[in-house]
Amino acid sequence: MKINEIAKQMVLKGKGILAADESTGTMTKRLASVKVESNEKNRLTFRHTIFTSKNISKYISGVILFDETIRQNKDGKTISEILNNQNILPGIKVDKGAKKLVGSDETVTEGLDGLRERLKEYYNLGARFAKWRGVYKIDTQYPSQNCIVANAHALARYAALVQETNMVPIVEPEVLMDGKHNIKKCYDVTSKVLEETVKQLRIAGIDFSGMVLKPNMILNGKESGIKNNKDEVADFTLKCIQNNLPTETPGVAFLSGGQSEFEATENLNQINRQNKSSFAFTYSFGRALQQSALKTWAKDIKNIEAVQKVFDERSEMNSLAAKGEWSADLENAA
Ligand code: 13P
């Protein structure tokens, strides 16, 4: 498949991406929050349970995997085979994490050394798209120009290598929700970050028809005390993306970034209701797709069906939101 076809399939109407690529450290925190021991077997059991839920192929176009998971087998099949058999694209997180930026309290994402070789290996393991996340925080003096440029440059070099390997890069510049700032400040910072990211992607010669943008939604800071208004979130988010993303890009798959499951779905739905652009707007959620499933699993680690049901319900709500067809009443009925 050509990269532009893969990218279109990733953001197909009513489908989205499951971000199950938590590093072992993050997964350990997630499992600790529901008092489950983090070992290789438990991490695989939870993920395999979700990857084989009854309706996953209706709502999920692709799954972002972590290095450990793409190498794991269950019942004689690799995880990539299990996904491919359900018409779900396997993807892989390839960055090596956000590391301290010299002279600042910010981070720059690392992982470019040896990336060409790692990508070839992941392709052979079944991956057809990849993910790299740059992180930016908002504070009086942040994000610095250095942080914006360094992360954009790394995202562009990563994206070029991914396309060279015939895979689709998910380009994820995440402006964090943390902070006391208001929505306008988040809009201004995210606009600046997207502008620089697109500039660097152009310099690197990226084919925009073969990539997917994974941005944050535009929100009030978590510690601002201001409640988000969904119409305002949708207005700012759409404007920010339309002003910066080249129209050849088939779509945008948002991260949830610490929003509750309900909020993330509600905001995605409103974005789709107000969308007049050619971009598809869908989900690439981690926490907002898995939180309830994880809690259910922790109650009874053997009750696989209950976990799958919860995951399918959450995915269905997001699928409806990706079409602008979700409403809070449906949520209560589920
Ligand atoms: P969240 O939806 O939990 O923010 O995770 C998405 C992701 O892939 C972060 O890199």
mmCIF file of C-alpha atoms and ligand atoms in Angstrom:
data_model
loop_
_atom_site.group_PDB
_atom_site.id
_atom_site.type_symbol
_atom_site.label_atom_id
_atom_site.label_comp_id
_atom_site.label_asym_id
_atom_site.label_seq_id
_atom_site.Cartn_x
_atom_site.Cartn_y
_atom_site.Cartn_z
ATOM 1 C CA MET A 1 0.000 0.000 0.000
ATOM 2 C CA LYS A 2 1.210 3.540 -0.764
ATOM 3 C CA ILE A 3 1.657 5.914 2.155
ATOM 4 C CA ASN A 4 -1.179 8.210 1.103
ATOM 5 C CA GLU A 5 -3.540 5.201 1.074
ATOM 6 C CA ILE A 6 -2.352 4.083 4.513
ATOM 7 C CA ALA A 7 -2.840 7.618 5.874
ATOM 8 C CA LYS A 8 -6.384 7.775 4.476
ATOM 9 C CA GLN A 9 -7.195 4.403 5.990
ATOM 10 C CA MET A 10 -5.934 5.577 9.397
ATOM 11 C CA VAL A 11 -8.450 8.442 9.500
ATOM 12 C CA LEU A 12 -11.341 6.714 7.718
ATOM 13 C CA LYS A 13 -14.727 8.164 8.680
ATOM 14 C CA GLY A 14 -15.908 6.742 11.995
ATOM 15 C CA LYS A 15 -12.603 5.079 12.799
ATOM 16 C CA GLY A 16 -9.635 6.190 14.873
ATOM 17 C CA ILE A 17 -6.386 5.073 16.382
ATOM 18 C CA LEU A 18 -5.765 3.373 19.706
ATOM 19 C CA ALA A 19 -2.568 4.625 21.356
ATOM 20 C CA ALA A 20 -1.461 1.538 23.291
ATOM 21 C CA ASP A 21 2.210 2.492 23.100
ATOM 22 C CA GLU A 22 2.822 3.403 26.718
ATOM 23 C CA SER A 23 6.474 2.823 27.581
ATOM 24 C CA THR A 24 7.100 0.214 30.274
ATOM 25 C CA GLY A 25 7.531 3.036 32.811
ATOM 26 C CA THR A 26 4.209 4.685 31.936
ATOM 27 C CA MET A 27 2.399 1.339 31.741
ATOM 28 C CA THR A 28 3.751 0.478 35.179
ATOM 29 C CA LYS A 29 2.191 3.708 36.521
ATOM 30 C CA ARG A 30 -1.128 2.950 34.796
ATOM 31 C CA LEU A 31 -1.208 -0.587 36.208
ATOM 32 C CA ALA A 32 -0.124 0.617 39.668
ATOM 33 C CA SER A 33 -3.082 3.037 39.657
ATOM 34 C CA VAL A 34 -5.405 0.008 39.578
ATOM 35 C CA LYS A 35 -3.121 -2.113 41.816
ATOM 36 C CA VAL A 36 -2.016 -4.610 39.175
ATOM 37 C CA GLU A 37 1.611 -5.751 39.048
ATOM 38 C CA SER A 38 3.437 -4.569 35.930
ATOM 39 C CA ASN A 39 5.186 -7.542 34.373
ATOM 40 C CA GLU A 40 5.514 -8.639 30.765
ATOM 41 C CA LYS A 41 2.674 -11.130 31.048
ATOM 42 C CA ASN A 42 0.183 -8.691 32.604
ATOM 43 C CA ARG A 43 1.032 -5.949 30.113
ATOM 44 C CA LEU A 44 0.403 -8.378 27.260
ATOM 45 C CA THR A 45 -2.782 -9.789 28.808
ATOM 46 C CA PHE A 46 -4.411 -6.369 29.127
ATOM 47 C CA ARG A 47 -3.395 -5.277 25.654
ATOM 48 C CA HIS A 48 -4.318 -8.576 24.000
ATOM 49 C CA THR A 49 -7.716 -8.447 25.736
ATOM 50 C CA ILE A 50 -8.409 -5.077 24.146
ATOM 51 C CA PHE A 51 -6.946 -5.971 20.743
ATOM 52 C CA THR A 52 -9.351 -8.915 20.482
ATOM 53 C CA SER A 53 -12.519 -7.188 21.684
ATOM 54 C CA LYS A 54 -15.600 -8.079 19.655
ATOM 55 C CA ASN A 55 -16.077 -4.773 17.862
ATOM 56 C CA ILE A 56 -12.570 -3.353 17.708
ATOM 57 C CA SER A 57 -12.377 -3.579 13.922
ATOM 58 C CA LYS A 58 -15.526 -1.427 13.581
ATOM 59 C CA TYR A 59 -14.006 1.508 15.424
ATOM 60 C CA ILE A 60 -10.228 1.201 15.346
ATOM 61 C CA SER A 61 -8.199 1.667 12.147
ATOM 62 C CA GLY A 62 -4.771 1.289 13.711
ATOM 63 C CA VAL A 63 -3.026 0.571 16.988
ATOM 64 C CA ILE A 64 0.210 2.238 18.100
ATOM 65 C CA LEU A 65 2.363 -0.391 19.779
ATOM 66 C CA PHE A 66 5.383 -0.186 22.051
ATOM 67 C CA ASP A 67 8.610 -2.009 21.160
ATOM 68 C CA GLU A 68 7.891 -4.762 23.714
ATOM 69 C CA THR A 69 4.399 -5.441 22.335
ATOM 70 C CA ILE A 70 5.277 -5.650 18.638
ATOM 71 C CA ARG A 71 7.695 -8.473 19.529
ATOM 72 C CA GLN A 72 5.173 -10.429 21.621
ATOM 73 C CA ASN A 73 3.157 -13.492 20.577
ATOM 74 C CA LYS A 74 -0.119 -14.860 21.830
ATOM 75 C CA ASP A 75 -1.431 -18.328 20.953
ATOM 76 C CA GLY A 76 1.191 -18.727 18.212
ATOM 77 C CA LYS A 77 0.416 -15.412 16.491
ATOM 78 C CA THR A 78 2.339 -12.151 16.586
ATOM 79 C CA ILE A 79 0.462 -9.043 17.730
ATOM 80 C CA SER A 80 0.820 -7.630 14.193
ATOM 81 C CA GLU A 81 -0.860 -10.742 12.765
ATOM 82 C CA ILE A 82 -3.677 -10.511 15.299
ATOM 83 C CA LEU A 83 -4.305 -6.894 14.249
ATOM 84 C CA ASN A 84 -3.848 -7.479 10.512
ATOM 85 C CA ASN A 85 -6.353 -10.352 10.617
ATOM 86 C CA GLN A 86 -8.931 -7.800 11.775
ATOM 87 C CA ASN A 87 -7.985 -5.235 9.140
ATOM 88 C CA ILE A 88 -6.300 -3.039 11.755
ATOM 89 C CA LEU A 89 -2.970 -1.404 10.884
ATOM 90 C CA PRO A 90 -0.119 -2.025 13.331
ATOM 91 C CA GLY A 91 1.900 1.081 14.202
ATOM 92 C CA ILE A 92 4.927 1.683 16.394
ATOM 93 C CA LYS A 93 6.178 4.390 18.745
ATOM 94 C CA VAL A 94 9.758 5.077 17.686
ATOM 95 C CA ASP A 95 10.862 8.035 19.783
ATOM 96 C CA LYS A 96 13.018 7.337 22.810
ATOM 97 C CA GLY A 97 11.312 9.827 25.054
ATOM 98 C CA ALA A 98 11.465 13.490 26.042
ATOM 99 C CA LYS A 99 14.875 14.313 27.540
ATOM 100 C CA LYS A 100 16.090 17.450 29.314
ATOM 101 C CA LEU A 101 16.846 20.344 26.983
ATOM 102 C CA VAL A 102 20.199 21.972 27.783
ATOM 103 C CA GLY A 103 19.824 25.132 29.865
ATOM 104 C CA SER A 104 16.059 24.806 30.292
ATOM 105 C CA ASP A 105 13.365 23.033 32.308
ATOM 106 C CA GLU A 106 11.904 21.831 29.028
ATOM 107 C CA THR A 107 12.479 18.709 26.956
ATOM 108 C CA VAL A 108 13.563 17.674 23.502
ATOM 109 C CA THR A 109 12.525 14.282 22.185
ATOM 110 C CA GLU A 110 15.376 11.944 21.305
ATOM 111 C CA GLY A 111 15.698 8.796 19.190
ATOM 112 C CA LEU A 112 17.073 9.797 15.767
ATOM 113 C CA ASP A 113 20.341 7.831 16.036
ATOM 114 C CA GLY A 114 19.960 4.491 14.259
ATOM 115 C CA LEU A 115 16.334 5.275 13.444
ATOM 116 C CA ARG A 116 16.606 4.233 9.766
ATOM 117 C CA GLU A 117 17.692 0.734 10.810
ATOM 118 C CA ARG A 118 15.061 0.462 13.557
ATOM 119 C CA LEU A 119 12.332 1.499 11.122
ATOM 120 C CA LYS A 120 13.347 -1.245 8.680
ATOM 121 C CA GLU A 121 13.119 -3.780 11.486
ATOM 122 C CA TYR A 122 9.694 -2.503 12.581
ATOM 123 C CA TYR A 123 8.474 -2.629 8.980
ATOM 124 C CA ASN A 124 9.530 -6.276 8.844
ATOM 125 C CA LEU A 125 7.679 -6.855 12.125
ATOM 126 C CA GLY A 126 4.501 -5.554 10.449
ATOM 127 C CA ALA A 127 4.361 -1.838 11.310
ATOM 128 C CA ARG A 128 2.876 0.429 8.638
ATOM 129 C CA PHE A 129 2.926 3.688 10.545
ATOM 130 C CA ALA A 130 5.004 5.250 13.318
ATOM 131 C CA LYS A 131 4.691 7.833 16.071
ATOM 132 C CA TRP A 132 6.992 10.465 17.564
ATOM 133 C CA ARG A 133 5.897 12.910 20.276
ATOM 134 C CA GLY A 134 7.385 16.319 21.010
ATOM 135 C CA VAL A 135 6.351 17.919 24.314
ATOM 136 C CA TYR A 136 5.877 21.626 25.110
ATOM 137 C CA LYS A 137 4.780 23.175 28.382
ATOM 138 C CA ILE A 138 3.155 26.531 28.913
ATOM 139 C CA ASP A 139 4.546 28.757 31.655
ATOM 140 C CA THR A 140 5.525 32.418 31.898
ATOM 141 C CA GLN A 141 8.752 31.895 29.909
ATOM 142 C CA TYR A 142 7.817 28.622 28.165
ATOM 143 C CA PRO A 143 7.808 27.177 25.606
ATOM 144 C CA SER A 144 11.121 28.728 24.555
ATOM 145 C CA GLN A 145 11.949 29.257 20.910
ATOM 146 C CA ASN A 146 14.750 26.713 21.376
ATOM 147 C CA CYS A 147 12.282 24.045 22.541
ATOM 148 C CA ILE A 148 9.885 24.772 19.654
ATOM 149 C CA VAL A 149 12.601 24.674 16.986
ATOM 150 C CA ALA A 150 14.530 21.677 18.375
ATOM 151 C CA ASN A 151 11.395 19.532 18.640
ATOM 152 C CA ALA A 152 10.065 20.595 15.224
ATOM 153 C CA HIS A 153 13.401 19.757 13.632
ATOM 154 C CA ALA A 154 13.462 16.307 15.262
ATOM 155 C CA LEU A 155 9.842 15.645 14.219
ATOM 156 C CA ALA A 156 10.716 16.544 10.622
ATOM 157 C CA ARG A 157 13.833 14.351 10.492
ATOM 158 C CA TYR A 158 11.833 11.472 11.991
ATOM 159 C CA ALA A 159 8.943 11.960 9.543
ATOM 160 C CA ALA A 160 11.297 11.956 6.541
ATOM 161 C CA LEU A 161 12.913 8.688 7.637
ATOM 162 C CA VAL A 162 9.503 7.083 8.213
ATOM 163 C CA GLN A 163 8.277 8.036 4.738
ATOM 164 C CA GLU A 164 11.538 6.754 3.231
ATOM 165 C CA THR A 165 10.677 3.363 4.791
ATOM 166 C CA ASN A 166 7.217 3.493 3.185
ATOM 167 C CA MET A 167 5.383 4.039 6.441
ATOM 168 C CA VAL A 168 3.165 6.903 7.593
ATOM 169 C CA PRO A 169 4.530 9.216 10.294
ATOM 170 C CA ILE A 170 2.172 10.378 13.003
ATOM 171 C CA VAL A 171 3.577 13.798 13.854
ATOM 172 C CA GLU A 172 2.680 14.562 17.464
ATOM 173 C CA PRO A 173 3.529 17.968 18.882
ATOM 174 C CA GLU A 174 1.810 17.973 22.290
ATOM 175 C CA VAL A 175 1.286 21.251 24.122
ATOM 176 C CA LEU A 176 0.509 20.023 27.630
ATOM 177 C CA MET A 177 -2.746 20.872 29.414
ATOM 178 C CA ASP A 178 -0.945 21.579 32.699
ATOM 179 C CA GLY A 179 -0.884 25.174 33.826
ATOM 180 C CA LYS A 180 -2.933 28.205 34.811
ATOM 181 C CA HIS A 181 -3.174 29.678 31.303
ATOM 182 C CA ASN A 182 -6.439 30.335 29.496
ATOM 183 C CA ILE A 183 -7.613 28.908 26.168
ATOM 184 C CA LYS A 184 -6.357 31.903 24.170
ATOM 185 C CA LYS A 185 -2.826 31.311 25.444
ATOM 186 C CA CYS A 186 -3.093 27.616 24.492
ATOM 187 C CA TYR A 187 -4.265 28.708 21.033
ATOM 188 C CA ASP A 188 -1.336 31.122 20.610
ATOM 189 C CA VAL A 189 1.276 28.612 21.767
ATOM 190 C CA THR A 190 -0.149 25.696 19.753
ATOM 191 C CA SER A 191 -0.317 27.925 16.650
ATOM 192 C CA LYS A 192 3.354 28.810 17.052
ATOM 193 C CA VAL A 193 4.300 25.169 17.596
ATOM 194 C CA LEU A 194 2.311 23.975 14.555
ATOM 195 C CA GLU A 195 3.677 26.736 12.361
ATOM 196 C CA GLU A 196 7.286 25.804 13.157
ATOM 197 C CA THR A 197 6.551 22.076 12.847
ATOM 198 C CA VAL A 198 5.027 22.503 9.377
ATOM 199 C CA LYS A 199 7.919 24.758 8.356
ATOM 200 C CA GLN A 200 10.450 22.073 9.327
ATOM 201 C CA LEU A 201 8.373 19.318 7.687
ATOM 202 C CA ARG A 202 8.446 21.311 4.444
ATOM 203 C CA ILE A 203 12.206 21.840 4.655
ATOM 204 C CA ALA A 204 12.608 18.069 5.131
ATOM 205 C CA GLY A 205 10.526 17.449 1.989
ATOM 206 C CA ILE A 206 7.649 15.646 3.678
ATOM 207 C CA ASP A 207 4.751 14.420 1.533
ATOM 208 C CA PHE A 208 1.816 15.796 3.522
ATOM 209 C CA SER A 209 -0.626 13.405 1.840
ATOM 210 C CA GLY A 210 1.228 10.572 3.591
ATOM 211 C CA MET A 211 1.233 11.779 7.183
ATOM 212 C CA VAL A 212 -1.212 12.244 10.049
ATOM 213 C CA LEU A 213 -1.026 15.123 12.535
ATOM 214 C CA LYS A 214 -1.648 14.270 16.193
ATOM 215 C CA PRO A 215 -2.097 17.547 18.063
ATOM 216 C CA ASN A 216 -3.611 18.547 21.381
ATOM 217 C CA MET A 217 -7.044 20.108 21.415
ATOM 218 C CA ILE A 218 -7.055 23.806 22.382
ATOM 219 C CA LEU A 219 -8.114 23.963 26.045
ATOM 220 C CA ASN A 220 -7.905 26.098 29.163
ATOM 221 C CA GLY A 221 -5.023 25.093 31.439
ATOM 222 C CA LYS A 222 -5.910 22.368 33.936
ATOM 223 C CA GLU A 223 -5.095 24.627 36.891
ATOM 224 C CA SER A 224 -6.783 27.753 35.460
ATOM 225 C CA GLY A 225 -10.063 27.081 37.238
ATOM 226 C CA ILE A 226 -11.857 27.823 33.947
ATOM 227 C CA LYS A 227 -14.298 25.220 32.689
ATOM 228 C CA ASN A 228 -13.941 24.412 29.010
ATOM 229 C CA ASN A 229 -16.804 25.317 26.747
ATOM 230 C CA LYS A 230 -17.090 22.790 23.918
ATOM 231 C CA ASP A 231 -18.048 25.342 21.241
ATOM 232 C CA GLU A 232 -15.074 27.479 22.137
ATOM 233 C CA VAL A 233 -12.752 24.451 22.192
ATOM 234 C CA ALA A 234 -13.984 23.444 18.729
ATOM 235 C CA ASP A 235 -13.683 27.004 17.340
ATOM 236 C CA PHE A 236 -10.120 27.522 18.549
ATOM 237 C CA THR A 237 -8.987 24.010 17.640
ATOM 238 C CA LEU A 238 -10.371 24.145 14.098
ATOM 239 C CA LYS A 239 -8.975 27.609 13.496
ATOM 240 C CA CYS A 240 -5.527 26.646 14.774
ATOM 241 C CA ILE A 241 -5.308 23.588 12.540
ATOM 242 C CA GLN A 242 -6.827 25.132 9.438
ATOM 243 C CA ASN A 243 -4.441 28.075 9.661
ATOM 244 C CA ASN A 244 -1.372 25.863 9.825
ATOM 245 C CA LEU A 245 -1.847 22.419 8.271
ATOM 246 C CA PRO A 246 -1.405 22.021 4.501
ATOM 247 C CA THR A 247 -4.656 20.818 2.919
ATOM 248 C CA GLU A 248 -3.016 17.767 1.307
ATOM 249 C CA THR A 249 -2.903 16.196 4.786
ATOM 250 C CA PRO A 250 -5.800 13.723 4.968
ATOM 251 C CA GLY A 251 -6.463 14.042 8.643
ATOM 252 C CA VAL A 252 -5.863 14.852 12.224
ATOM 253 C CA ALA A 253 -6.033 12.350 15.083
ATOM 254 C CA PHE A 254 -6.098 14.054 18.476
ATOM 255 C CA LEU A 255 -4.383 12.927 21.660
ATOM 256 C CA SER A 256 -6.586 13.046 24.761
ATOM 257 C CA GLY A 257 -3.851 14.534 26.954
ATOM 258 C CA GLY A 258 -5.440 13.959 30.350
ATOM 259 C CA GLN A 259 -9.021 14.972 29.534
ATOM 260 C CA SER A 260 -11.658 12.647 30.971
ATOM 261 C CA GLU A 261 -13.129 10.105 28.591
ATOM 262 C CA PHE A 262 -16.359 12.101 28.442
ATOM 263 C CA GLU A 263 -14.672 15.459 27.766
ATOM 264 C CA ALA A 264 -12.423 14.064 25.039
ATOM 265 C CA THR A 265 -15.410 12.518 23.261
ATOM 266 C CA GLU A 266 -17.598 15.597 23.699
ATOM 267 C CA ASN A 267 -14.941 17.940 22.317
ATOM 268 C CA LEU A 268 -14.133 15.666 19.368
ATOM 269 C CA ASN A 269 -17.825 15.503 18.537
ATOM 270 C CA GLN A 270 -18.165 19.280 18.591
ATOM 271 C CA ILE A 271 -15.081 19.693 16.401
ATOM 272 C CA ASN A 272 -16.680 17.419 13.819
ATOM 273 C CA ARG A 273 -19.988 19.235 14.018
ATOM 274 C CA GLN A 274 -18.297 22.539 13.299
ATOM 275 C CA ASN A 275 -15.765 21.245 10.774
ATOM 276 C CA LYS A 276 -16.103 22.740 7.308
ATOM 277 C CA SER A 277 -12.598 21.842 6.124
ATOM 278 C CA SER A 278 -11.474 18.848 4.074
ATOM 279 C CA PHE A 279 -9.566 17.346 7.021
ATOM 280 C CA ALA A 280 -10.881 14.268 8.820
ATOM 281 C CA PHE A 281 -10.832 14.780 12.593
ATOM 282 C CA THR A 282 -10.587 11.651 14.669
ATOM 283 C CA TYR A 283 -9.033 10.170 17.805
ATOM 284 C CA SER A 284 -5.666 8.715 18.628
ATOM 285 C CA PHE A 285 -6.434 8.391 22.305
ATOM 286 C CA GLY A 286 -4.493 6.505 24.938
ATOM 287 C CA ARG A 287 -6.073 7.222 28.296
ATOM 288 C CA ALA A 288 -9.473 8.331 26.935
ATOM 289 C CA LEU A 289 -9.930 4.934 25.271
ATOM 290 C CA GLN A 290 -8.451 2.661 27.912
ATOM 291 C CA GLN A 291 -9.147 4.168 31.331
ATOM 292 C CA SER A 292 -12.508 2.517 32.033
ATOM 293 C CA ALA A 293 -11.366 -0.766 30.515
ATOM 294 C CA LEU A 294 -8.335 -0.752 32.805
ATOM 295 C CA LYS A 295 -10.468 -0.078 35.883
ATOM 296 C CA THR A 296 -12.814 -2.904 34.913
ATOM 297 C CA TRP A 297 -9.890 -5.250 34.400
ATOM 298 C CA ALA A 298 -8.494 -4.413 37.835
ATOM 299 C CA LYS A 299 -11.773 -5.430 39.484
ATOM 300 C CA ASP A 300 -11.484 -8.955 38.093
ATOM 301 C CA ILE A 301 -8.416 -9.760 36.078
ATOM 302 C CA LYS A 302 -10.083 -12.917 34.707
ATOM 303 C CA ASN A 303 -13.250 -11.248 33.440
ATOM 304 C CA ILE A 304 -12.048 -10.582 29.908
ATOM 305 C CA GLU A 305 -15.525 -10.165 28.453
ATOM 306 C CA ALA A 306 -16.377 -7.302 30.806
ATOM 307 C CA VAL A 307 -13.193 -5.454 29.856
ATOM 308 C CA GLN A 308 -13.851 -5.929 26.155
ATOM 309 C CA LYS A 309 -17.415 -4.693 26.503
ATOM 310 C CA VAL A 310 -16.285 -1.511 28.235
ATOM 311 C CA PHE A 311 -13.594 -0.916 25.617
ATOM 312 C CA ASP A 312 -16.059 -1.475 22.755
ATOM 313 C CA GLU A 313 -18.537 0.967 24.295
ATOM 314 C CA ARG A 314 -15.883 3.666 24.687
ATOM 315 C CA SER A 315 -14.659 3.144 21.128
ATOM 316 C CA GLU A 316 -18.200 3.316 19.797
ATOM 317 C CA MET A 317 -18.775 6.665 21.527
ATOM 318 C CA ASN A 318 -15.601 8.043 19.964
ATOM 319 C CA SER A 319 -16.504 6.631 16.573
ATOM 320 C CA LEU A 320 -19.813 8.504 16.766
ATOM 321 C CA ALA A 321 -17.940 11.654 17.851
ATOM 322 C CA ALA A 322 -15.627 11.321 14.846
ATOM 323 C CA LYS A 323 -18.776 11.613 12.705
ATOM 324 C CA GLY A 324 -20.330 14.377 14.820
ATOM 325 C CA GLU A 325 -23.136 11.962 15.728
ATOM 326 C CA TRP A 326 -22.474 11.559 19.451
ATOM 327 C CA SER A 327 -24.673 12.998 22.196
ATOM 328 C CA ALA A 328 -24.527 12.847 25.991
ATOM 329 C CA ASP A 329 -27.796 10.863 26.048
ATOM 330 C CA LEU A 330 -26.171 8.026 24.124
ATOM 331 C CA GLU A 331 -23.439 8.005 26.733
ATOM 332 C CA ASN A 332 -25.889 7.546 29.565
ATOM 333 C CA ALA A 333 -27.714 4.800 27.714
ATOM 334 C CA ALA A 334 -24.530 2.767 27.162
HETATM 335 P P1 13P B 1 -3.324 10.240 25.597
HETATM 336 O O1 13P B 1 -4.541 10.157 24.705
HETATM 337 O O2 13P B 1 -3.487 9.480 26.888
HETATM 338 O O3 13P B 1 -2.833 11.634 25.775
HETATM 339 O O4 13P B 1 -2.168 9.444 24.849
HETATM 340 C C1 13P B 1 -1.980 9.655 23.504
HETATM 341 C C2 13P B 1 -0.569 9.471 23.152
HETATM 342 O O5 13P B 1 -0.239 8.705 22.285
HETATM 343 C C3 13P B 1 0.447 10.277 23.850
HETATM 344 O O6 13P B 1 1.653 10.197 23.166
#
